[in-house]
Amino acid sequence: MSVSAPAKLTLKDYKSDLHNDWCPGCGDFGILTGIQMAIQQMQIDPDKLAVFSGIGCSGKTPHYINAYGFHTLHGRVLTVATGGRLANTDLTVIALGGDGDGYGIGAGYFVGTGRRNVDFTYIVHNNNVYGLTKGQASPTLSKGKKTKSMPEQAIQDGINPVAMAVASGYTFIARAYALEPKYLASIIVKAVEHKGSALVDVLQTCPTYNDLYTKEWYEGADLPEKRSRLYKLEERGYDGKVSDPNDREEIVAKKAAAVARSYEDDPIPIGIYYQAELPTYEDAVMQRIPALGEKPLVEQDVFHRDVQPLLEAMR
Ligand code: SF4
Ligand code: MG
């Protein structure tokens, strides 16, 4: 008797049937498509995928993906995703949220997560505004900029997420563009395949509130030479991958190169800025708690464990 191969999952298998209420033309659609294309290319079983989100327009993304989803508190997505991943190391975990959610309200968690190097992917929908609350300036909007939703120019400097990720310890750092979902999908595939904390900062258009960084702006429609304001790092010979993770000098040099590129603003680099294969948080936890290496926590009988030795140890 021959056993037929399991049917290949199609893009449709990763879509939910919930109503989508993003504004027409929102860059979030491109990011959703990029995620679905990536997980379809990897043929990730929806039962083995958990997508976590914070609060904001982007926070609705898990509703539209056929997988486990968790829509959590503002700025707290990385803590909840960390818990999900450590409880069940069999899962592929994707966390996502907006720039206000992750780089503003969740900034402390953003730094703490980079230090741990938990094996998951964090996708940030970076549109320079708090879209869900009517377009206030987010932490990535530069000083002096004013969108149509703001009464005055921004009076604070914008932060640089790539440089912040380098300094915090993320071991895979990339940037992509929401309206190029095929390229975004290729970056997400590499981010998910990377073992460690991966940040994908996605430049996202918000046609409702951000009239500065529009599709036309990114595509350079206003420039006499009509050139894109984006370029792909790999097309200009840049390689952010650390070849020897034990070589501290190489790590420092690659980090410095990534930070230098992250300050280029015309054109803006997209692609992989930095990647290093370093021990993950899971590796460290399993060394300390060997039982976690045997099977995921969710499959263990944690309710009938003798905790007395632990309590004694903490005396
Ligand atoms: Fe998208 Fe902006 Fe509308 Fe939110 S407010 S759904 S980010 S276009
Ligand atoms: Mg935002």
Short mmCIF file of C-alpha atoms and ligand atoms in Angstrom, two decimals:
data_model
loop_
_atom_site.label_atom_id
_atom_site.label_comp_id
_atom_site.label_asym_id
_atom_site.label_seq_id
_atom_site.Cartn_x
_atom_site.Cartn_y
_atom_site.Cartn_z
CA MET A 1 0.00 0.00 0.00
CA SER A 2 1.44 3.37 -0.93
CA VAL A 3 1.18 6.29 1.48
CA SER A 4 0.47 9.59 -0.26
CA ALA A 5 2.49 12.66 0.75
CA PRO A 6 0.59 15.22 2.83
CA ALA A 7 -0.97 17.92 0.67
CA LYS A 8 1.05 21.09 0.43
CA LEU A 9 -0.50 23.97 2.34
CA THR A 10 -1.50 26.92 0.18
CA LEU A 11 -1.61 30.61 1.04
CA LYS A 12 -5.34 30.24 1.65
CA ASP A 13 -4.64 27.75 4.46
CA TYR A 14 -2.91 30.53 6.43
CA LYS A 15 -5.76 33.03 6.10
CA SER A 16 -8.57 33.35 8.61
CA ASP A 17 -12.09 34.32 7.58
CA LEU A 18 -12.40 37.21 10.07
CA HIS A 19 -13.43 40.60 8.72
CA ASN A 20 -10.47 42.92 8.20
CA ASP A 21 -11.11 46.57 9.17
CA TRP A 22 -7.78 48.21 8.30
CA CYS A 23 -8.14 51.38 6.20
CA PRO A 24 -8.00 50.81 2.42
CA GLY A 25 -4.42 51.03 1.17
CA CYS A 26 -2.86 50.50 4.62
CA GLY A 27 0.69 49.10 4.56
CA ASP A 28 -0.44 46.52 7.14
CA PHE A 29 -1.97 44.52 4.28
CA GLY A 30 1.47 44.15 2.70
CA ILE A 31 2.96 42.99 6.00
CA LEU A 32 0.16 40.48 6.55
CA THR A 33 0.73 39.13 3.04
CA GLY A 34 4.50 38.99 3.62
CA ILE A 35 4.00 36.95 6.81
CA GLN A 36 1.53 34.58 5.16
CA MET A 37 3.84 34.09 2.15
CA ALA A 38 6.77 33.34 4.46
CA ILE A 39 4.96 30.78 6.63
CA GLN A 40 3.50 29.16 3.51
CA GLN A 41 6.97 28.90 1.94
CA MET A 42 8.22 27.25 5.13
CA GLN A 43 5.10 25.04 5.28
CA ILE A 44 4.76 25.71 9.00
CA ASP A 45 1.92 23.69 10.47
CA PRO A 46 -0.67 26.22 11.77
CA ASP A 47 -0.91 24.06 14.90
CA LYS A 48 2.77 24.72 15.55
CA LEU A 49 2.69 28.47 15.00
CA ALA A 50 1.80 31.12 17.59
CA VAL A 51 1.48 34.78 16.62
CA PHE A 52 1.48 37.36 19.42
CA SER A 53 0.61 41.03 19.07
CA GLY A 54 0.48 44.23 21.08
CA ILE A 55 -2.05 47.04 20.81
CA GLY A 56 -2.47 49.18 17.71
CA CYS A 57 -3.73 48.70 14.16
CA SER A 58 -1.00 46.08 13.69
CA GLY A 59 -2.23 44.29 16.81
CA LYS A 60 -5.09 42.86 14.78
CA THR A 61 -2.71 40.88 12.55
CA PRO A 62 -3.04 37.54 14.44
CA HIS A 63 -6.82 37.73 13.89
CA TYR A 64 -6.20 37.36 10.16
CA ILE A 65 -3.72 34.46 10.29
CA ASN A 66 -4.81 30.86 10.64
CA ALA A 67 -2.60 29.89 13.60
CA TYR A 68 -2.68 30.29 17.37
CA GLY A 69 -2.98 33.99 18.19
CA PHE A 70 -2.62 36.11 21.32
CA HIS A 71 -3.57 39.82 21.28
CA THR A 72 -2.03 41.14 24.46
CA LEU A 73 -1.45 44.41 26.36
CA HIS A 74 0.04 47.61 24.96
CA GLY A 75 3.83 47.35 24.79
CA ARG A 76 3.92 43.90 26.41
CA VAL A 77 4.00 41.64 23.38
CA LEU A 78 7.62 40.56 23.84
CA THR A 79 7.08 39.43 27.42
CA VAL A 80 4.03 37.35 26.52
CA ALA A 81 5.72 35.89 23.43
CA THR A 82 8.74 35.00 25.57
CA GLY A 83 6.43 33.13 27.96
CA GLY A 84 4.75 31.33 25.07
CA ARG A 85 8.03 30.27 23.53
CA LEU A 86 9.55 29.06 26.84
CA ALA A 87 6.41 27.15 27.78
CA ASN A 88 6.36 25.36 24.44
CA THR A 89 9.67 25.21 22.64
CA ASP A 90 8.01 23.15 19.90
CA LEU A 91 6.26 26.28 18.63
CA THR A 92 7.45 28.72 16.02
CA VAL A 93 6.77 32.10 17.64
CA ILE A 94 6.21 35.36 15.81
CA ALA A 95 5.62 38.53 17.83
CA LEU A 96 4.47 41.70 16.16
CA GLY A 97 3.28 45.20 16.88
CA GLY A 98 3.62 48.83 15.95
CA ASP A 99 6.48 51.27 16.44
CA GLY A 100 4.64 53.04 19.25
CA ASP A 101 3.87 49.73 20.92
CA GLY A 102 7.38 48.29 20.64
CA TYR A 103 9.77 51.23 20.64
CA GLY A 104 7.77 53.57 22.90
CA ILE A 105 5.58 51.88 25.48
CA GLY A 106 7.48 48.59 25.18
CA ALA A 107 10.98 50.07 24.91
CA GLY A 108 12.20 48.53 28.18
CA TYR A 109 10.99 45.10 27.10
CA PHE A 110 12.58 45.62 23.69
CA VAL A 111 16.00 46.04 25.33
CA GLY A 112 15.49 43.18 27.82
CA THR A 113 14.45 40.81 25.03
CA GLY A 114 17.57 41.58 22.99
CA ARG A 115 19.72 40.68 25.99
CA ARG A 116 18.08 37.25 26.33
CA ASN A 117 18.19 36.06 22.71
CA VAL A 118 15.03 33.93 22.92
CA ASP A 119 14.49 32.05 19.65
CA PHE A 120 11.64 33.98 18.01
CA THR A 121 10.91 36.67 15.43
CA TYR A 122 9.67 40.18 16.19
CA ILE A 123 8.09 42.11 13.31
CA VAL A 124 7.51 45.84 13.84
CA HIS A 125 5.02 47.74 11.69
CA ASN A 126 6.90 51.05 11.65
CA ASN A 127 4.66 53.83 10.31
CA ASN A 128 5.92 56.75 12.46
CA VAL A 129 2.52 57.32 14.08
CA TYR A 130 0.14 55.82 16.64
CA GLY A 131 -2.46 54.96 13.99
CA LEU A 132 -5.16 53.44 16.21
CA THR A 133 -5.37 56.54 18.41
CA LYS A 134 -5.58 59.00 15.48
CA GLY A 135 -2.01 59.60 14.39
CA GLN A 136 0.07 61.07 17.20
CA ALA A 137 3.84 61.07 16.55
CA SER A 138 5.49 57.75 17.41
CA PRO A 139 9.09 57.38 18.63
CA THR A 140 10.39 56.90 15.07
CA LEU A 141 9.19 60.27 13.75
CA SER A 142 12.12 62.69 13.48
CA LYS A 143 12.28 66.06 15.19
CA GLY A 144 10.75 68.83 13.09
CA LYS A 145 8.43 66.54 11.12
CA LYS A 146 4.69 67.16 11.06
CA THR A 147 2.12 64.79 9.62
CA LYS A 148 -1.40 65.89 8.73
CA SER A 149 -2.66 64.44 12.01
CA MET A 150 -0.37 66.59 14.20
CA PRO A 151 -1.08 70.19 15.24
CA GLU A 152 2.66 71.00 15.59
CA GLN A 153 6.01 69.64 14.48
CA ALA A 154 7.53 66.82 16.54
CA ILE A 155 9.68 68.41 19.24
CA GLN A 156 11.64 65.28 20.19
CA ASP A 157 14.22 63.38 18.18
CA GLY A 158 13.24 60.08 16.58
CA ILE A 159 14.93 56.88 17.73
CA ASN A 160 16.85 54.50 15.46
CA PRO A 161 15.38 50.98 15.91
CA VAL A 162 18.19 49.18 14.11
CA ALA A 163 20.89 50.84 16.23
CA MET A 164 18.80 50.18 19.35
CA ALA A 165 18.53 46.47 18.39
CA VAL A 166 22.28 46.23 17.79
CA ALA A 167 22.99 47.75 21.19
CA SER A 168 20.41 45.52 22.92
CA GLY A 169 21.83 42.25 21.57
CA TYR A 170 19.37 41.03 18.92
CA THR A 171 21.21 38.43 16.85
CA PHE A 172 19.31 39.00 13.59
CA ILE A 173 18.40 42.55 12.58
CA ALA A 174 16.70 43.43 9.33
CA ARG A 175 14.55 46.10 7.74
CA ALA A 176 12.02 45.70 4.95
CA TYR A 177 9.27 47.65 3.21
CA ALA A 178 5.58 46.81 3.61
CA LEU A 179 4.64 47.37 -0.01
CA GLU A 180 7.22 44.87 -1.27
CA PRO A 181 5.73 41.73 0.32
CA LYS A 182 7.77 39.22 -1.71
CA TYR A 183 11.05 40.70 -0.47
CA LEU A 184 9.59 41.08 3.04
CA ALA A 185 8.61 37.37 2.95
CA SER A 186 12.18 36.40 2.00
CA ILE A 187 13.48 38.36 5.00
CA ILE A 188 10.88 36.84 7.36
CA VAL A 189 11.85 33.33 6.22
CA LYS A 190 15.49 34.06 7.16
CA ALA A 191 14.43 35.66 10.44
CA VAL A 192 12.31 32.65 11.44
CA GLU A 193 15.03 30.22 10.40
CA HIS A 194 17.58 32.16 12.48
CA LYS A 195 18.13 30.64 15.91
CA GLY A 196 17.76 33.56 18.32
CA SER A 197 15.90 36.86 18.64
CA ALA A 198 15.25 38.34 15.21
CA LEU A 199 13.98 41.87 14.64
CA VAL A 200 12.38 42.80 11.32
CA ASP A 201 11.59 46.52 11.28
CA VAL A 202 9.14 47.11 8.45
CA LEU A 203 8.70 50.57 6.95
CA GLN A 204 4.94 50.81 6.70
CA THR A 205 2.70 53.35 5.03
CA CYS A 206 -0.31 54.75 6.92
CA PRO A 207 -2.33 56.60 4.26
CA THR A 208 -4.85 57.82 6.83
CA TYR A 209 -2.49 59.75 9.14
CA ASN A 210 1.03 59.82 7.72
CA ASP A 211 1.13 62.01 4.61
CA LEU A 212 4.94 62.32 4.76
CA TYR A 213 6.13 58.75 4.23
CA THR A 214 3.72 57.57 1.58
CA LYS A 215 4.03 54.95 -1.16
CA GLU A 216 4.89 57.77 -3.58
CA TRP A 217 7.54 59.12 -1.19
CA TYR A 218 9.22 55.72 -0.77
CA GLU A 219 9.12 55.23 -4.52
CA GLY A 220 10.60 58.70 -5.10
CA ALA A 221 7.74 59.95 -7.31
CA ASP A 222 8.56 63.55 -6.26
CA LEU A 223 12.25 63.28 -7.18
CA PRO A 224 13.35 64.59 -10.59
CA GLU A 225 15.20 61.30 -11.24
CA LYS A 226 12.18 59.25 -9.97
CA ARG A 227 14.43 56.83 -8.05
CA SER A 228 13.42 54.75 -5.06
CA ARG A 229 14.33 56.08 -1.62
CA LEU A 230 15.18 52.49 -0.65
CA TYR A 231 18.04 50.21 -1.62
CA LYS A 232 18.82 46.59 -0.83
CA LEU A 233 21.96 46.09 1.24
CA GLU A 234 22.98 42.88 -0.51
CA GLU A 235 22.80 44.57 -3.91
CA ARG A 236 25.57 46.93 -2.81
CA GLY A 237 27.87 44.18 -1.56
CA TYR A 238 26.98 44.50 2.14
CA ASP A 239 27.08 41.34 4.24
CA GLY A 240 26.10 41.70 7.90
CA LYS A 241 26.61 38.04 8.80
CA VAL A 242 29.23 37.21 11.43
CA SER A 243 31.28 34.25 10.12
CA ASP A 244 32.89 33.32 13.45
CA PRO A 245 30.67 33.87 16.51
CA ASN A 246 33.69 33.36 18.77
CA ASP A 247 35.52 36.26 17.17
CA ARG A 248 34.64 39.28 19.31
CA GLU A 249 36.49 41.66 17.01
CA GLU A 250 34.43 40.52 14.04
CA ILE A 251 31.20 40.87 16.03
CA VAL A 252 32.10 44.42 17.07
CA ALA A 253 33.08 45.36 13.50
CA LYS A 254 29.83 43.94 12.06
CA LYS A 255 27.77 45.73 14.71
CA ALA A 256 29.53 49.02 13.95
CA ALA A 257 28.90 48.55 10.21
CA ALA A 258 25.20 47.82 10.86
CA VAL A 259 24.82 50.95 13.00
CA ALA A 260 26.59 53.08 10.38
CA ARG A 261 24.21 51.82 7.66
CA SER A 262 21.19 52.38 9.90
CA TYR A 263 21.85 56.13 9.89
CA GLU A 264 21.70 56.36 6.09
CA ASP A 265 18.45 58.11 5.23
CA ASP A 266 18.54 58.69 1.48
CA PRO A 267 18.36 56.12 0.17
CA ILE A 268 17.35 53.99 3.16
CA PRO A 269 18.92 50.52 3.32
CA ILE A 270 16.64 47.49 3.56
CA GLY A 271 17.75 43.88 4.02
CA ILE A 272 19.76 42.12 6.70
CA TYR A 273 21.92 44.52 8.71
CA TYR A 274 23.39 42.03 11.16
CA GLN A 275 23.29 38.31 11.96
CA ALA A 276 25.26 36.21 14.45
CA GLU A 277 24.69 32.63 15.61
CA LEU A 278 25.05 32.98 19.39
CA PRO A 279 23.70 30.85 22.28
CA THR A 280 19.99 31.36 22.87
CA TYR A 281 18.14 31.87 26.14
CA GLU A 282 16.62 28.42 25.69
CA ASP A 283 20.13 26.91 25.55
CA ALA A 284 21.01 28.63 28.83
CA VAL A 285 17.75 27.62 30.56
CA MET A 286 18.08 24.02 29.46
CA GLN A 287 21.61 23.86 30.82
CA ARG A 288 20.30 24.98 34.20
CA ILE A 289 17.09 22.90 34.08
CA PRO A 290 17.88 19.68 32.15
CA ALA A 291 14.23 18.48 32.31
CA LEU A 292 13.28 21.27 29.91
CA GLY A 293 15.61 19.78 27.32
CA GLU A 294 13.70 16.48 27.44
CA LYS A 295 10.34 17.89 26.45
CA PRO A 296 8.55 21.24 26.40
CA LEU A 297 7.16 22.55 29.69
CA VAL A 298 3.56 22.21 28.46
CA GLU A 299 4.03 18.46 28.16
CA GLN A 300 5.42 18.06 31.66
CA ASP A 301 3.44 17.33 34.78
CA VAL A 302 4.21 20.54 36.62
CA PHE A 303 1.33 20.19 39.08
CA HIS A 304 2.56 17.09 40.83
CA ARG A 305 6.19 18.08 41.23
CA ASP A 306 7.85 18.09 44.65
CA VAL A 307 8.78 21.76 45.06
CA GLN A 308 10.27 21.27 48.55
CA PRO A 309 13.90 21.02 47.31
CA LEU A 310 13.40 24.27 45.42
CA LEU A 311 12.00 26.02 48.47
CA GLU A 312 14.89 24.66 50.57
CA ALA A 313 17.38 25.98 48.02
CA MET A 314 15.89 29.45 48.31
CA ARG A 315 16.11 29.59 52.12
FE1 SF4 B 1 -3.42 51.47 8.62
FE2 SF4 B 1 -3.06 53.94 9.45
FE3 SF4 B 1 -5.54 53.03 9.00
FE4 SF4 B 1 -4.13 52.13 11.06
S1 SF4 B 1 -4.85 54.25 10.77
S2 SF4 B 1 -5.34 50.88 9.63
S3 SF4 B 1 -2.04 52.12 10.26
S4 SF4 B 1 -3.93 53.34 7.46
MG MG B 2 2.67 52.97 14.49
#
